[in-house]
Amino acid sequence: MQSFIITLTGASGCGKTYVMDKISEASIKLEKIGLVFKPKRIKKQTTRNYRIEEIIEIIDGKIDNIDVESVVKLDDDCDLVYQTYGKKYGLKLSVLENALKNNECPVVIINDVRVVEELKKKFPNRVLSLYIFREIPNYDKLKKLSSGRGAVSNEEVRGRFNKAVAMHRTYIENITLFDKVILNIKKIISKVVNLTIQEFKFLTLLKLLWKINMF
C-alpha cells in the first residue's frame, strides 16, 4: 500500500483528537488481518499556550499524544502557516515527506481549508481529507469548552464564537474539498442496533481504511 497523508478538519470539540486516536488503534486491527497501515501523528508548531488537557498529558509523560508544540515564534522553515483565534500554526513539509518515505501515513489536524488545498496540490492523490461535523456553533457549549481548556474572558469567548461561525461557513462552502465527512452526531449513531456509539465510529473508520487499502 502506498503511504498517504490524512488531514482532520473541524470545529473545536467536534472529535478530531478522538478520531486521531481511533486511527492509531485501527492500525493494530488492520495488522491482524494482514494489512500494513502505519499512521504517524504529526505535530504542528503553535504560538498558543498548551491547553489544560495537553499539560496533563505532558506531566504524565505522554507528550506524543498531543499534536502541537507550543512556541513563542514559529520556525522560519514552516512551509504552511495559518491562524486560528489569533494564534499561529505552522507545519513543515519536510516532516510529512520524511514520514511518507518511511512508508508511514502522517495524520495531522488542519483547521484551514487553504492549507488542506495546498497539501493536495503538493501531494497529488496522496491526501485523504476528512471533515468532522458535530453541530453548528453554540455559544453556551463553546463557553463551557473554552473554560475547560483554561481561563478565558467573556469577550474572548464571544470572539471565538464569532470566529467559529465564520469557520463553519467556510467549511460548508468548501465541503467538496474533503474526501469524506464524518458525522459525530449521537442522535444518528444511537439508532444503529446493537452497537455503541464508540463501536459504530470505529467500524465506520475501519471500513474507510479498508477501502483505501483495497484501492
Coordinates of C-alpha atoms in Angstrom, one line a residue:
M1 CA 0.0 0.0 0.0
Q2 CA 1.3 3.4 -0.9
S3 CA 1.6 5.7 2.1
F4 CA -0.7 8.8 2.2
I5 CA -1.5 11.8 4.4
I6 CA -4.7 12.0 6.5
T7 CA -5.9 15.5 7.4
L8 CA -8.6 16.1 10.0
T9 CA -10.6 19.3 9.9
G10 CA -13.4 20.5 12.1
A11 CA -14.6 22.9 14.8
S12 CA -13.4 22.9 18.4
G13 CA -14.8 19.9 20.3
C14 CA -16.0 18.1 17.2
G15 CA -13.9 15.0 18.0
K16 CA -10.7 15.4 15.9
T17 CA -8.5 14.1 18.7
Y18 CA -10.9 11.1 19.2
V19 CA -10.7 10.2 15.5
M20 CA -6.9 10.6 15.6
D21 CA -6.8 8.1 18.5
K22 CA -9.1 5.7 16.6
I23 CA -6.9 5.8 13.5
S24 CA -4.0 4.8 15.6
E25 CA -6.0 1.9 17.1
A26 CA -7.2 0.9 13.6
S27 CA -3.6 0.2 12.6
I28 CA -3.5 -2.7 15.1
K29 CA -6.8 -4.1 13.9
L30 CA -5.7 -3.9 10.3
E31 CA -2.4 -5.6 11.0
K32 CA -4.2 -8.6 12.4
I33 CA -5.9 -9.2 9.0
G34 CA -2.7 -8.7 7.1
L35 CA -2.9 -5.1 6.1
V36 CA 0.0 -2.8 6.8
F37 CA -1.1 0.7 7.9
K38 CA 1.4 2.9 9.9
P39 CA -0.3 6.1 11.0
K40 CA 2.0 8.8 12.4
R41 CA 0.7 11.7 14.5
I42 CA 2.2 14.9 13.2
K43 CA 2.9 17.9 15.5
K44 CA 2.3 21.4 14.4
Q45 CA 4.1 24.4 15.9
T46 CA 1.7 27.0 17.5
T47 CA 2.0 30.3 19.3
R48 CA -0.9 29.4 21.6
N49 CA -0.2 28.1 25.1
Y50 CA -0.7 24.4 25.9
R51 CA -4.3 23.6 27.0
I52 CA -5.0 22.0 30.4
E53 CA -5.5 18.5 28.9
E54 CA -2.3 18.9 27.0
I55 CA -0.4 19.9 30.1
I56 CA -1.8 16.8 31.9
E57 CA -0.5 14.6 29.0
I58 CA 2.9 16.2 29.2
I59 CA 3.1 15.7 33.0
D60 CA 2.0 12.1 32.6
G61 CA 4.9 11.5 30.1
K62 CA 2.5 11.2 27.2
I63 CA 3.7 14.1 25.1
D64 CA 3.4 12.1 21.9
N65 CA -0.4 12.1 22.4
I66 CA -0.6 15.8 21.7
D67 CA -0.5 17.3 18.2
V68 CA 1.1 20.6 18.9
E69 CA 4.4 22.1 20.1
S70 CA 3.9 25.5 21.9
V71 CA 6.5 28.0 20.8
V72 CA 7.0 31.8 21.2
K73 CA 7.7 32.2 17.4
L74 CA 7.2 29.7 14.6
D75 CA 10.3 28.4 12.9
D76 CA 11.2 30.2 9.7
D77 CA 11.2 26.9 7.8
C78 CA 7.5 26.3 8.5
D79 CA 6.1 25.9 4.9
L80 CA 2.4 26.2 5.7
V81 CA 1.2 28.7 8.2
Y82 CA -2.4 29.6 9.2
Q83 CA -4.1 31.4 12.1
T84 CA -7.0 30.4 14.3
Y85 CA -8.4 32.5 17.2
G86 CA -5.4 34.9 16.8
K87 CA -2.8 32.2 17.3
K88 CA -0.5 30.9 14.5
Y89 CA 0.0 27.3 13.5
G90 CA 2.9 26.1 11.4
L91 CA 3.6 22.9 9.5
K92 CA 6.9 21.7 7.9
L93 CA 6.5 19.8 4.6
S94 CA 9.8 18.0 5.3
V95 CA 8.2 16.2 8.3
L96 CA 5.4 14.9 6.0
E97 CA 7.9 13.9 3.3
N98 CA 10.1 12.0 5.6
A99 CA 7.1 10.1 7.0
L100 CA 5.9 9.1 3.6
K101 CA 9.4 8.0 2.6
N102 CA 9.3 5.7 5.7
N103 CA 6.0 4.2 4.4
E104 CA 4.2 6.0 7.3
C105 CA 0.8 7.7 7.0
P106 CA 1.1 11.2 8.5
V107 CA -2.1 12.2 10.4
V108 CA -2.4 15.9 11.0
I109 CA -5.2 18.3 12.3
I110 CA -5.6 21.2 9.9
N111 CA -8.3 23.8 10.5
D112 CA -7.7 25.8 7.4
V113 CA -9.1 24.9 4.1
R114 CA -6.4 26.8 2.2
V115 CA -3.7 24.6 3.8
V116 CA -5.6 21.4 3.0
E117 CA -5.9 22.6 -0.6
E118 CA -2.1 23.3 -0.6
L119 CA -1.3 19.9 0.7
K120 CA -3.4 18.3 -2.0
K121 CA -1.5 20.3 -4.6
K122 CA 1.8 19.4 -3.1
F123 CA 1.0 15.7 -2.7
P124 CA -1.5 14.8 -5.5
N125 CA -3.6 11.7 -4.9
R126 CA -1.8 11.1 -1.6
V127 CA -4.0 13.2 0.8
L128 CA -7.2 11.8 2.4
S129 CA -9.0 14.9 3.8
L130 CA -11.6 14.2 6.5
Y131 CA -14.1 16.8 7.8
I132 CA -15.6 16.0 11.2
F133 CA -19.0 17.6 11.9
R134 CA -20.7 17.5 15.3
E135 CA -23.1 20.5 15.4
I136 CA -23.4 24.1 14.3
P137 CA -21.6 26.6 16.6
N138 CA -23.3 27.0 20.0
Y139 CA -22.3 29.9 22.3
D140 CA -23.1 28.2 25.6
K141 CA -21.3 25.0 24.7
L142 CA -18.3 26.9 23.3
K143 CA -18.1 28.9 26.6
K144 CA -18.1 25.6 28.6
L145 CA -15.5 24.1 26.3
S146 CA -13.2 27.2 26.5
S147 CA -13.5 27.3 30.3
G148 CA -12.4 23.7 30.5
R149 CA -9.3 24.4 28.5
G150 CA -8.2 27.4 30.6
A151 CA -9.5 30.7 32.0
V152 CA -10.9 32.9 29.2
S153 CA -13.0 36.1 29.4
N154 CA -16.5 36.5 28.1
E155 CA -15.0 38.8 25.4
E156 CA -12.7 36.1 24.3
V157 CA -15.5 33.5 24.2
R158 CA -17.6 35.9 22.1
G159 CA -14.7 36.4 19.7
R160 CA -14.2 32.6 19.5
F161 CA -17.9 32.1 18.8
N162 CA -17.9 34.6 16.0
K163 CA -14.8 33.0 14.6
A164 CA -16.4 29.6 14.9
V165 CA -19.4 30.7 13.0
A166 CA -17.2 32.1 10.2
M167 CA -15.1 28.9 10.1
H168 CA -18.2 26.7 10.0
R169 CA -19.5 28.7 7.0
T170 CA -16.1 28.4 5.3
Y171 CA -16.0 24.6 5.8
I172 CA -19.5 24.2 4.4
E173 CA -18.7 26.4 1.4
N174 CA -15.7 24.3 0.7
I175 CA -17.2 20.9 1.6
T176 CA -16.2 19.4 -1.8
L177 CA -12.6 19.8 -0.8
F178 CA -13.0 17.0 1.7
D179 CA -12.9 13.3 0.6
K180 CA -15.0 12.1 3.4
V181 CA -17.3 13.7 6.1
I182 CA -17.6 12.0 9.5
L183 CA -20.8 12.8 11.3
N184 CA -20.2 12.8 15.0
I185 CA -23.9 13.0 15.9
K186 CA -25.3 10.9 18.7
K187 CA -28.9 11.0 17.5
I188 CA -27.9 9.4 14.2
I189 CA -25.3 6.9 15.6
S190 CA -27.5 5.8 18.5
K191 CA -30.1 4.4 16.0
V192 CA -27.6 1.7 15.0
V193 CA -28.9 -1.5 16.6
N194 CA -26.6 -3.5 18.9
L195 CA -23.7 -1.0 18.5
T196 CA -22.4 1.5 21.0
I197 CA -21.5 5.0 19.7
Q198 CA -17.8 4.2 20.1
E199 CA -18.1 0.8 18.2
F200 CA -20.0 2.4 15.4
K201 CA -17.4 5.2 15.0
F202 CA -14.6 2.7 15.0
L203 CA -16.2 0.3 12.5
T204 CA -17.0 3.2 10.1
L205 CA -13.4 4.3 10.3
L206 CA -12.1 0.8 9.8
K207 CA -14.3 0.3 6.8
L208 CA -12.9 3.6 5.3
L209 CA -9.3 2.5 5.8
W210 CA -10.1 -1.0 4.4
K211 CA -11.4 0.7 1.2
I212 CA -8.2 2.7 1.0
N213 CA -6.1 -0.4 1.1
M214 CA -8.3 -2.3 -1.3
F215 CA -8.0 0.5 -3.9

